[in-house]
PDB file of N, CA, C and O in Angstrom:
ATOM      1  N   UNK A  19     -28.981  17.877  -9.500  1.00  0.00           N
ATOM      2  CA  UNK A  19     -28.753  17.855  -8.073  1.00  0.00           C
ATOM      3  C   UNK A  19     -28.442  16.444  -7.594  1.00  0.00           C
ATOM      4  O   UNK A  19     -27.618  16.291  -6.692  1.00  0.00           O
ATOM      5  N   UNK A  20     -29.068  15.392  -8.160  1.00  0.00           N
ATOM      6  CA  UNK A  20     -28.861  14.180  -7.669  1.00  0.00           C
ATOM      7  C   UNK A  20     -27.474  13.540  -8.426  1.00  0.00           C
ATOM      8  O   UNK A  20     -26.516  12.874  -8.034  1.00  0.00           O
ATOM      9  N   UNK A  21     -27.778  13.948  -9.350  1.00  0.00           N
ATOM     10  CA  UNK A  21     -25.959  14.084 -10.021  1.00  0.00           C
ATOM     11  C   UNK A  21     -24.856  14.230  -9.469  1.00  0.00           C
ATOM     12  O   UNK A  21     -23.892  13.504  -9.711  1.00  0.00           O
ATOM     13  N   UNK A  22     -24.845  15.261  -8.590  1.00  0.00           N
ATOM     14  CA  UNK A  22     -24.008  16.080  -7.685  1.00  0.00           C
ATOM     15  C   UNK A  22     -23.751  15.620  -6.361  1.00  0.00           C
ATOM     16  O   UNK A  22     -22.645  15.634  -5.820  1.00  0.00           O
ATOM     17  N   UNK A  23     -25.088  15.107  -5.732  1.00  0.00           N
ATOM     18  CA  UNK A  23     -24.573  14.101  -4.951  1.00  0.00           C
ATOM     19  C   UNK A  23     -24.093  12.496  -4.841  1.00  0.00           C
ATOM     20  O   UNK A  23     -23.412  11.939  -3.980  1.00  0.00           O
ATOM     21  N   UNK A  24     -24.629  12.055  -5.877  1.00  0.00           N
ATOM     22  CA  UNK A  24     -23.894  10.771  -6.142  1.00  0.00           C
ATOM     23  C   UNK A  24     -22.573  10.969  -6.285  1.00  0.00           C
ATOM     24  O   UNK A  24     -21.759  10.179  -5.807  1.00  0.00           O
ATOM     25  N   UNK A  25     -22.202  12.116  -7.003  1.00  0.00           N
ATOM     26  CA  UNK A  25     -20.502  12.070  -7.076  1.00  0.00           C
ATOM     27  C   UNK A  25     -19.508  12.626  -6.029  1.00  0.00           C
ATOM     28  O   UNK A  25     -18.297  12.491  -6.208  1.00  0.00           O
ATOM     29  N   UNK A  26     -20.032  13.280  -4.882  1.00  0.00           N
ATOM     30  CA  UNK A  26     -19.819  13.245  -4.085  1.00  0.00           C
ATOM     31  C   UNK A  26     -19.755  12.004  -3.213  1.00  0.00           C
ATOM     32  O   UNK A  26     -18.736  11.659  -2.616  1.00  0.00           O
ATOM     33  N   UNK A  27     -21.055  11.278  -3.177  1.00  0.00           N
ATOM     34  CA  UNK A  27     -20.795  10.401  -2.205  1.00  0.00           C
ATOM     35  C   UNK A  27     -19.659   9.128  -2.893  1.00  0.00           C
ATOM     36  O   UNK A  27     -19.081   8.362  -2.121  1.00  0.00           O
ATOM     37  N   UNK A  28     -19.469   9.050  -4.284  1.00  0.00           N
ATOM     38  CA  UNK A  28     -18.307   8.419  -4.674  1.00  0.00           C
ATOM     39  C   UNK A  28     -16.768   8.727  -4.275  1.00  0.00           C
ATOM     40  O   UNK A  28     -15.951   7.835  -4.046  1.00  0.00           O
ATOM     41  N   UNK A  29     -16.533   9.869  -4.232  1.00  0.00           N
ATOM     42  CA  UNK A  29     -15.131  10.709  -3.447  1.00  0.00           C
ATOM     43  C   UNK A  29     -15.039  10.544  -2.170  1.00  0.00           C
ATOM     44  O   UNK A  29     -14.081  10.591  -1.399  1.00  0.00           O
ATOM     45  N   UNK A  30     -16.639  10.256  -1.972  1.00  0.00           N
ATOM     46  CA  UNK A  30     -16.250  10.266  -0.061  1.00  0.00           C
ATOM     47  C   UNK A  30     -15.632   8.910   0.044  1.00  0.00           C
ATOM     48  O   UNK A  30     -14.819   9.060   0.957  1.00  0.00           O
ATOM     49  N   UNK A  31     -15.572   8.024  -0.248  1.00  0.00           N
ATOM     50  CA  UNK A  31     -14.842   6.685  -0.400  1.00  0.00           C
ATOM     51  C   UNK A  31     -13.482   6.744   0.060  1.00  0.00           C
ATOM     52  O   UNK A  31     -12.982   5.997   0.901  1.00  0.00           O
ATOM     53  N   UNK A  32     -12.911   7.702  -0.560  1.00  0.00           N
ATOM     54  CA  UNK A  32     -10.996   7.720  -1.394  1.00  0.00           C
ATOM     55  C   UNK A  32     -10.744   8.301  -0.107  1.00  0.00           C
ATOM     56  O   UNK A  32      -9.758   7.861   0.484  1.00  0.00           O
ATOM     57  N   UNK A  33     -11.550   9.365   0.563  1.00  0.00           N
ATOM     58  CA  UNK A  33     -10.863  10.187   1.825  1.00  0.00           C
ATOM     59  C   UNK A  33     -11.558   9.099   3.198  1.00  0.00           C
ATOM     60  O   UNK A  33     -10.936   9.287   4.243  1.00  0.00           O
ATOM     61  N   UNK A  34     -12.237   8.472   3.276  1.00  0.00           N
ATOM     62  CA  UNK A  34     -12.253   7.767   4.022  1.00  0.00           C
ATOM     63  C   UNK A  34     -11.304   6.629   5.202  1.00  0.00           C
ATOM     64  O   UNK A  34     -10.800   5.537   4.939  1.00  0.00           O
ATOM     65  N   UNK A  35     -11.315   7.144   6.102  1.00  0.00           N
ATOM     66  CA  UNK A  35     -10.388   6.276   7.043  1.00  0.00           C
ATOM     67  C   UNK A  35     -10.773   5.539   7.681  1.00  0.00           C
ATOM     68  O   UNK A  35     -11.828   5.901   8.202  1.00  0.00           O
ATOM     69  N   UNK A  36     -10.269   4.036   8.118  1.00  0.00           N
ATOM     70  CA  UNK A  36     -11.285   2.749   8.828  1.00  0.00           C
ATOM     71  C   UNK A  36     -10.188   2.584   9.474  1.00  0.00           C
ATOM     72  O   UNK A  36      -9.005   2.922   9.423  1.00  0.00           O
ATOM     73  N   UNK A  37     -11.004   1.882  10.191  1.00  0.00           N
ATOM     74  CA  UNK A  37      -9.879   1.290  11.575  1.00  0.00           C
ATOM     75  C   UNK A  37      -9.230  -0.101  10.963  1.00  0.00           C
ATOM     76  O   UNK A  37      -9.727  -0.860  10.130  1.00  0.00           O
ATOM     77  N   UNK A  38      -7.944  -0.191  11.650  1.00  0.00           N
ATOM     78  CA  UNK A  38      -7.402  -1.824  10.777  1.00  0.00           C
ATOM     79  C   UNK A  38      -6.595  -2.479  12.146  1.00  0.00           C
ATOM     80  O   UNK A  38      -6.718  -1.856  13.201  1.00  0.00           O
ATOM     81  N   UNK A  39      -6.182  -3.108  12.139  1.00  0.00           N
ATOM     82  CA  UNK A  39      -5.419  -4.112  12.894  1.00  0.00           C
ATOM     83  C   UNK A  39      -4.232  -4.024  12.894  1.00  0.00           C
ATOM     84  O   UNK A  39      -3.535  -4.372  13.847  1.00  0.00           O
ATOM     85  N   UNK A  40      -3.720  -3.455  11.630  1.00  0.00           N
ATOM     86  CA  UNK A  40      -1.975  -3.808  11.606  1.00  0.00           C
ATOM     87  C   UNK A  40      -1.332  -2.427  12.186  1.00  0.00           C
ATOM     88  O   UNK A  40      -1.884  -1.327  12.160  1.00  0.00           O
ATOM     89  N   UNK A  41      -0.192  -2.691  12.655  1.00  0.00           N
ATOM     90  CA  UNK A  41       0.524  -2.093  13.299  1.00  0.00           C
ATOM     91  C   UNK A  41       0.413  -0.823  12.640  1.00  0.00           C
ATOM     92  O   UNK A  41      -0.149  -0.868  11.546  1.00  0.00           O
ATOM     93  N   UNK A  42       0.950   0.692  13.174  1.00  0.00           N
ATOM     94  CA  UNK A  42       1.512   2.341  12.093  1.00  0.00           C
ATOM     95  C   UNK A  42       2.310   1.943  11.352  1.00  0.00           C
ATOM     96  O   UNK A  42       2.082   2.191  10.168  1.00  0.00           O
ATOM     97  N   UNK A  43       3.799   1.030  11.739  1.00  0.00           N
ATOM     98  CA  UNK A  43       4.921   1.085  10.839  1.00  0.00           C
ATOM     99  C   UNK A  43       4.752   0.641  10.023  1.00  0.00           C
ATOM    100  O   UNK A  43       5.657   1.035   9.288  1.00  0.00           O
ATOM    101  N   UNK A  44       3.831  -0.370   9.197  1.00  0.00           N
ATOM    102  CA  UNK A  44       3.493  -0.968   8.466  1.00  0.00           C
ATOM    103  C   UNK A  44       3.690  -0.709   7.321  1.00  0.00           C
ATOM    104  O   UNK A  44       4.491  -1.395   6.686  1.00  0.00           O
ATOM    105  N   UNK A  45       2.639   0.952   6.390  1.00  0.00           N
ATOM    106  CA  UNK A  45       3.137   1.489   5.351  1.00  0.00           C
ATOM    107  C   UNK A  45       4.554   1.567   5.351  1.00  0.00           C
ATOM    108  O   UNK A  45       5.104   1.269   4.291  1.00  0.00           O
ATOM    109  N   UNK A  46       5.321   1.930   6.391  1.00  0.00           N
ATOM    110  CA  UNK A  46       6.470   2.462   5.709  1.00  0.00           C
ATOM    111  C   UNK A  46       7.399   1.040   5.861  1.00  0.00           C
ATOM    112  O   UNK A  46       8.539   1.377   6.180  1.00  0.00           O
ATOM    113  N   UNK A  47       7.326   0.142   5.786  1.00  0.00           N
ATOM    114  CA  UNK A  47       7.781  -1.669   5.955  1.00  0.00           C
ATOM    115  C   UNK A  47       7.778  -1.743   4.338  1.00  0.00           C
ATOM    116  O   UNK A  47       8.743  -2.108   3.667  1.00  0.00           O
ATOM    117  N   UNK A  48       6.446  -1.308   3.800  1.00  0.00           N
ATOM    118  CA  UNK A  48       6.200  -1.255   2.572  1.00  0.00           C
ATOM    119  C   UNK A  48       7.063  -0.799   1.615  1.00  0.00           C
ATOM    120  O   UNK A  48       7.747  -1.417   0.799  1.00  0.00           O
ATOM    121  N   UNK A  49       6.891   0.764   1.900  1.00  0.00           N
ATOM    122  CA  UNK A  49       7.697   1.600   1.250  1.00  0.00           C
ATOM    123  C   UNK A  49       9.090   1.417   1.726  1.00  0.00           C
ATOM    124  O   UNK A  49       9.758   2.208   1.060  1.00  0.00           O
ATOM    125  N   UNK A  50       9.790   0.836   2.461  1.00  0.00           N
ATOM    126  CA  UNK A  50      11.001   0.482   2.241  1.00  0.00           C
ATOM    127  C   UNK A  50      11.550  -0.806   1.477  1.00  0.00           C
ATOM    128  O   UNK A  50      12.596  -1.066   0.882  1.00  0.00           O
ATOM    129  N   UNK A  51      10.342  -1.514   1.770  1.00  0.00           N
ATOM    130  CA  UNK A  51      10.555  -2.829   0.760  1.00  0.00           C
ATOM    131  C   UNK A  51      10.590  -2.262  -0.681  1.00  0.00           C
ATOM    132  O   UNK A  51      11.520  -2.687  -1.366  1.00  0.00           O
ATOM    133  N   UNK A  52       9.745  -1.380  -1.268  1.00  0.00           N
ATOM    134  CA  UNK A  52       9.933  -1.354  -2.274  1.00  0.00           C
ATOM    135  C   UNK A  52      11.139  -0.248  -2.957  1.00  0.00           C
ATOM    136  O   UNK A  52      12.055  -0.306  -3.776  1.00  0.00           O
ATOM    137  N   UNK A  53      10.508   0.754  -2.073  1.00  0.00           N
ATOM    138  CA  UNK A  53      11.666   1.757  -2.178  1.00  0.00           C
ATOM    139  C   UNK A  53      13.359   1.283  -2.511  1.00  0.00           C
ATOM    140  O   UNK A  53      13.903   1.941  -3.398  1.00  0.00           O
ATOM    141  N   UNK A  54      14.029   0.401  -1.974  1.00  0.00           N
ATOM    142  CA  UNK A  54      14.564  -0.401  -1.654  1.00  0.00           C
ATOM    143  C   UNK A  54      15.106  -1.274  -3.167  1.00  0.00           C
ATOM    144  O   UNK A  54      16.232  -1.366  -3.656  1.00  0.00           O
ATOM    145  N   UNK A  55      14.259  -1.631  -3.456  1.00  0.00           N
ATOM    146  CA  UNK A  55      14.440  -2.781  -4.812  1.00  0.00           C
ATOM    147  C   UNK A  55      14.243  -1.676  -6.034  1.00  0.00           C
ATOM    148  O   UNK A  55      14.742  -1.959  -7.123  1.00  0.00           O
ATOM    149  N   UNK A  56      13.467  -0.317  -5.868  1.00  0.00           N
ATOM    150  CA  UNK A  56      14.049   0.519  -7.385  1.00  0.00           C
ATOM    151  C   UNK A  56      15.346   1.279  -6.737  1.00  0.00           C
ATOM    152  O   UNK A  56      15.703   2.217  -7.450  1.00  0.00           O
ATOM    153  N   UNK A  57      15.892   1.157  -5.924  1.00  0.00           N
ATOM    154  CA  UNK A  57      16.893   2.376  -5.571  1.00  0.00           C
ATOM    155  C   UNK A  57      18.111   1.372  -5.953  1.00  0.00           C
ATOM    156  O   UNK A  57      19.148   1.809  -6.453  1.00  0.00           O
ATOM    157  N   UNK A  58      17.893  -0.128  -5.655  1.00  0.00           N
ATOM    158  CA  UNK A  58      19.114  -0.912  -6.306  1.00  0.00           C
ATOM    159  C   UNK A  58      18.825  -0.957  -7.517  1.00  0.00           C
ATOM    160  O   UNK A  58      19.741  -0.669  -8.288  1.00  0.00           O
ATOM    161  N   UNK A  59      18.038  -1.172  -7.864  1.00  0.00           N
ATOM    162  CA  UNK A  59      18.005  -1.125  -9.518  1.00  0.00           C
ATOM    163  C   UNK A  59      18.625  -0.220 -10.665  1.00  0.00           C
ATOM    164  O   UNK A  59      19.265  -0.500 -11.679  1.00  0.00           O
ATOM    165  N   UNK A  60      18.091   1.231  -9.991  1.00  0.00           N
ATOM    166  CA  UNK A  60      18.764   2.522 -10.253  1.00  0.00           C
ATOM    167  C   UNK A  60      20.395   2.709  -9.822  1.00  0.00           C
ATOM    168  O   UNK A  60      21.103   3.327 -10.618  1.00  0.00           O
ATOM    169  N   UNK A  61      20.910   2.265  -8.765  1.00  0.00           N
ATOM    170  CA  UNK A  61      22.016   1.958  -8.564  1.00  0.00           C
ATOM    171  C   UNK A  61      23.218   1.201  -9.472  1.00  0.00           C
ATOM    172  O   UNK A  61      24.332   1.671  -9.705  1.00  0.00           O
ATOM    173  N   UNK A  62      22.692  -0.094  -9.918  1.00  0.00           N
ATOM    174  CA  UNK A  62      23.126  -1.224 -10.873  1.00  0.00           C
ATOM    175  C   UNK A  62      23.136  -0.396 -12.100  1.00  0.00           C
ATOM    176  O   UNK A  62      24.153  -0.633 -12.751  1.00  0.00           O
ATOM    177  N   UNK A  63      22.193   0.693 -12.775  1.00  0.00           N
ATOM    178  CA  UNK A  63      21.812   1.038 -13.923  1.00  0.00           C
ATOM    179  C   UNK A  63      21.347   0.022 -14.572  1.00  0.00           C
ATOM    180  O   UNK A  63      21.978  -0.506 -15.488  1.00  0.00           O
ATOM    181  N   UNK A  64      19.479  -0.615 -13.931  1.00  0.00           N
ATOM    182  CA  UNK A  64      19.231  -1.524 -14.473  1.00  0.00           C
ATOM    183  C   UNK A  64      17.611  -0.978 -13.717  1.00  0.00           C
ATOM    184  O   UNK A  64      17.033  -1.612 -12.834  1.00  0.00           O
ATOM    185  N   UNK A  65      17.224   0.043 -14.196  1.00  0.00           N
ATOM    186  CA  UNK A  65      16.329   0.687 -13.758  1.00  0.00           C
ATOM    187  C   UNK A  65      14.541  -0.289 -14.164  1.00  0.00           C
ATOM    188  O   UNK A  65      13.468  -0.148 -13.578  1.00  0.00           O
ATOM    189  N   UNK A  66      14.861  -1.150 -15.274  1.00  0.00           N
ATOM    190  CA  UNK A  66      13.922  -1.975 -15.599  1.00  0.00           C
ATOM    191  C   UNK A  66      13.580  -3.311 -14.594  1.00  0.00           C
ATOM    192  O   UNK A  66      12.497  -3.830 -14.321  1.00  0.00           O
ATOM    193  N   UNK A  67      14.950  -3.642 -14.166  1.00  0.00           N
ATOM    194  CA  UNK A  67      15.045  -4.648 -13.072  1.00  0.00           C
ATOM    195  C   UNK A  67      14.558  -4.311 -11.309  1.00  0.00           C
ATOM    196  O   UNK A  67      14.146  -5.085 -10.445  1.00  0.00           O
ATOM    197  N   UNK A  68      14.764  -3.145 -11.284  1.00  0.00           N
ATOM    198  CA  UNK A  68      13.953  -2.571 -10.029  1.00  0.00           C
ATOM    199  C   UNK A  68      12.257  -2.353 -10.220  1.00  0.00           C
ATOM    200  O   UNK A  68      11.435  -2.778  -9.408  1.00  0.00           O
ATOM    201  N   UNK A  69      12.085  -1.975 -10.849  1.00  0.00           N
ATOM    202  CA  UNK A  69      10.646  -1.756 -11.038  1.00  0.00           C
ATOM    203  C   UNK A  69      10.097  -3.181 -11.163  1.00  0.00           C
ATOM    204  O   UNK A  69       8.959  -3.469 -10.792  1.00  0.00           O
ATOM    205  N   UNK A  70      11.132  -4.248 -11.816  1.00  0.00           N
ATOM    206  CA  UNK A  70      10.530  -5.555 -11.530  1.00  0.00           C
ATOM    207  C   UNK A  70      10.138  -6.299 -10.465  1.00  0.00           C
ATOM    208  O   UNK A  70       9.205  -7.075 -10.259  1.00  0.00           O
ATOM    209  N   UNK A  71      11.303  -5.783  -9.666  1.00  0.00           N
ATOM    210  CA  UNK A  71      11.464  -6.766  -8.664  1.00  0.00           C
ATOM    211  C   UNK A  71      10.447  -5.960  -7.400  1.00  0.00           C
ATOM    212  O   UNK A  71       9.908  -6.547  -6.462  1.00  0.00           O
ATOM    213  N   UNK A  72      10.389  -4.692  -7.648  1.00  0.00           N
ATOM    214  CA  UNK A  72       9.593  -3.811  -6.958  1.00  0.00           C
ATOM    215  C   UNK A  72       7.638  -4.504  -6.677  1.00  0.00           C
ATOM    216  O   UNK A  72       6.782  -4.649  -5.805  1.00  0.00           O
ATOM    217  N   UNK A  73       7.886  -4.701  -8.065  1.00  0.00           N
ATOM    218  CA  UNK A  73       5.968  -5.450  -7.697  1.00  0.00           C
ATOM    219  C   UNK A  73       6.416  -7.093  -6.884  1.00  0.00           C
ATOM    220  O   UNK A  73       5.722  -7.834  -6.187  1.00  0.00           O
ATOM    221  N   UNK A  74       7.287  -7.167  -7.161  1.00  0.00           N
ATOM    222  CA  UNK A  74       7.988  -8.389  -6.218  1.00  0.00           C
ATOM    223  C   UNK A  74       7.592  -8.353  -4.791  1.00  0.00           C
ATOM    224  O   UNK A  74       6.983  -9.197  -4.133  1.00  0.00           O
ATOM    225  N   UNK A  75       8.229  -6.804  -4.339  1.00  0.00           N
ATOM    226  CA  UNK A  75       8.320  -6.881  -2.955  1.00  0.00           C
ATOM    227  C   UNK A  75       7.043  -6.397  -2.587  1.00  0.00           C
ATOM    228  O   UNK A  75       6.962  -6.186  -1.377  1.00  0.00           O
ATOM    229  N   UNK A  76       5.764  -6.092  -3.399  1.00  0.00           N
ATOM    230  CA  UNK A  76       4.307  -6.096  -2.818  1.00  0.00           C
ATOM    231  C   UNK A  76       4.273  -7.211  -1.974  1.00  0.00           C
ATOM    232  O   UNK A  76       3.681  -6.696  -1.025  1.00  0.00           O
ATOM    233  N   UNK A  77       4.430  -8.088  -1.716  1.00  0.00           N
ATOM    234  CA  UNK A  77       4.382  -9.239  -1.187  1.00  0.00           C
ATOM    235  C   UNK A  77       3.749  -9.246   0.651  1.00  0.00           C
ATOM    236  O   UNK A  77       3.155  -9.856   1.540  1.00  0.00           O
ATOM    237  N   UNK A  78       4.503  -7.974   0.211  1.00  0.00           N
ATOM    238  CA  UNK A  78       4.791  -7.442   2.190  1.00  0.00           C
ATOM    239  C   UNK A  78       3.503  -7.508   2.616  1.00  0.00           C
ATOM    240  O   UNK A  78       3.158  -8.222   3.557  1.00  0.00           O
ATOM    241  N   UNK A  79       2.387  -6.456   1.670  1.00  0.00           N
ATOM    242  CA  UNK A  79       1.373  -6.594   1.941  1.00  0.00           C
ATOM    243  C   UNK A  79       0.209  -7.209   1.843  1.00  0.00           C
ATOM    244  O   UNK A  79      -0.906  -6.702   1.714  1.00  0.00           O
ATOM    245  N   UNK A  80       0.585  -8.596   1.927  1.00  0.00           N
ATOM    246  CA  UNK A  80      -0.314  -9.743   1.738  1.00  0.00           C
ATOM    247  C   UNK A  80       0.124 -10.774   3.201  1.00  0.00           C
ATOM    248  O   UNK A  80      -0.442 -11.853   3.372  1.00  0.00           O
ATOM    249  N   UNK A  81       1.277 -10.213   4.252  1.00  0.00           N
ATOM    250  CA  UNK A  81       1.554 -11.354   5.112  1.00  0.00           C
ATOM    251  C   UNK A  81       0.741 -10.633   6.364  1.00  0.00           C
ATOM    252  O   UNK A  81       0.464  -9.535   6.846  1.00  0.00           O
ATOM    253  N   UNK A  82       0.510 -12.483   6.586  1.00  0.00           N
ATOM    254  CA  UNK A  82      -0.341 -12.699   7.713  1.00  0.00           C
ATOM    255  C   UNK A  82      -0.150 -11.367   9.008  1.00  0.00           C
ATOM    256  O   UNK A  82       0.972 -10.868   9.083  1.00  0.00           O
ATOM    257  N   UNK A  83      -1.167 -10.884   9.903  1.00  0.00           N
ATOM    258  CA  UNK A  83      -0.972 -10.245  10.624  1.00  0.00           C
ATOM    259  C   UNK A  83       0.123 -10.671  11.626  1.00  0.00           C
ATOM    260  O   UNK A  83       1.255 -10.195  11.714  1.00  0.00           O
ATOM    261  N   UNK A  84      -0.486 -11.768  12.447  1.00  0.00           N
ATOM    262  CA  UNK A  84       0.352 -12.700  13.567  1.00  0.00           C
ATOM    263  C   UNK A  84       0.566 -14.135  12.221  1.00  0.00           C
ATOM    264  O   UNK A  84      -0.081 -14.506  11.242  1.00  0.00           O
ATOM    265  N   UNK A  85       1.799 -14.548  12.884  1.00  0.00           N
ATOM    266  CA  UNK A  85       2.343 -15.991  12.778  1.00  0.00           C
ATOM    267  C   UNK A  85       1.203 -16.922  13.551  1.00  0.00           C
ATOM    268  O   UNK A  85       0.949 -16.828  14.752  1.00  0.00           O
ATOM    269  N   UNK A  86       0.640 -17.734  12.727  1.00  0.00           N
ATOM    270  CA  UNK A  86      -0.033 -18.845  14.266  1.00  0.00           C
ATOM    271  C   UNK A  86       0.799 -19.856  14.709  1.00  0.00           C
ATOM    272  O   UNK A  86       1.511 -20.411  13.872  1.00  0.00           O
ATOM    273  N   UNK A  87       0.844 -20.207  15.883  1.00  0.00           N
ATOM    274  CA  UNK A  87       1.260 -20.898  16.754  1.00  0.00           C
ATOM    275  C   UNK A  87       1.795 -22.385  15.767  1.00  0.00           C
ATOM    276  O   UNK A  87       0.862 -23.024  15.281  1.00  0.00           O
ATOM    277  N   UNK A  88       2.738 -22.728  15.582  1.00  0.00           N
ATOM    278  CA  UNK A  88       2.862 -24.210  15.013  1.00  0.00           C
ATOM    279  C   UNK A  88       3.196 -25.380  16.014  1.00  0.00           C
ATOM    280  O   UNK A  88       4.145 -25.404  16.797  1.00  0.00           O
ATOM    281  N   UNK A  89       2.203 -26.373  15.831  1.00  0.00           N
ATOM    282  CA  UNK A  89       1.978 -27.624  16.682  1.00  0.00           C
ATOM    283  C   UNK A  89       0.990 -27.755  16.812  1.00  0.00           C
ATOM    284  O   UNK A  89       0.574 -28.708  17.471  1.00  0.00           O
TER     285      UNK A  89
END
């Protein structure tokens, strides 16, 4: 029984939703960035070079929320 709920309360994790800061469009900023760099890749017939450049464009989701002010 205690089995059963520990592994439950591990799953409850994955379906869990939190509040965040960044904008809705955001995921899909993502998924076009990457989307984007395998669809040229696949295009070129260089399907190894998209998937490269694809962890490339993770990038997206590492920038700052706001720009700060410079000066």
């Amino acid at each position: 029984m205690e089995a059963e709920r520990s592994e439950n309360h591990r799953f409850h994790y994955l379906l869990e939703f939190k509040k965040t800061e960044r904008k809705w469009h955001f995921p899909f900023l993502a998924a076009l960035c990457i989307g984007s760099c395998l669809f040229i890749g696949y295009f070129l017939g260089k399907p190894n070079y998209g998937s490269l450049s694809s962890l490339g464009a993770l990038t997206i989701l590492y920038s700052p929320l706001r720009l700060s002010p410079s000066g």
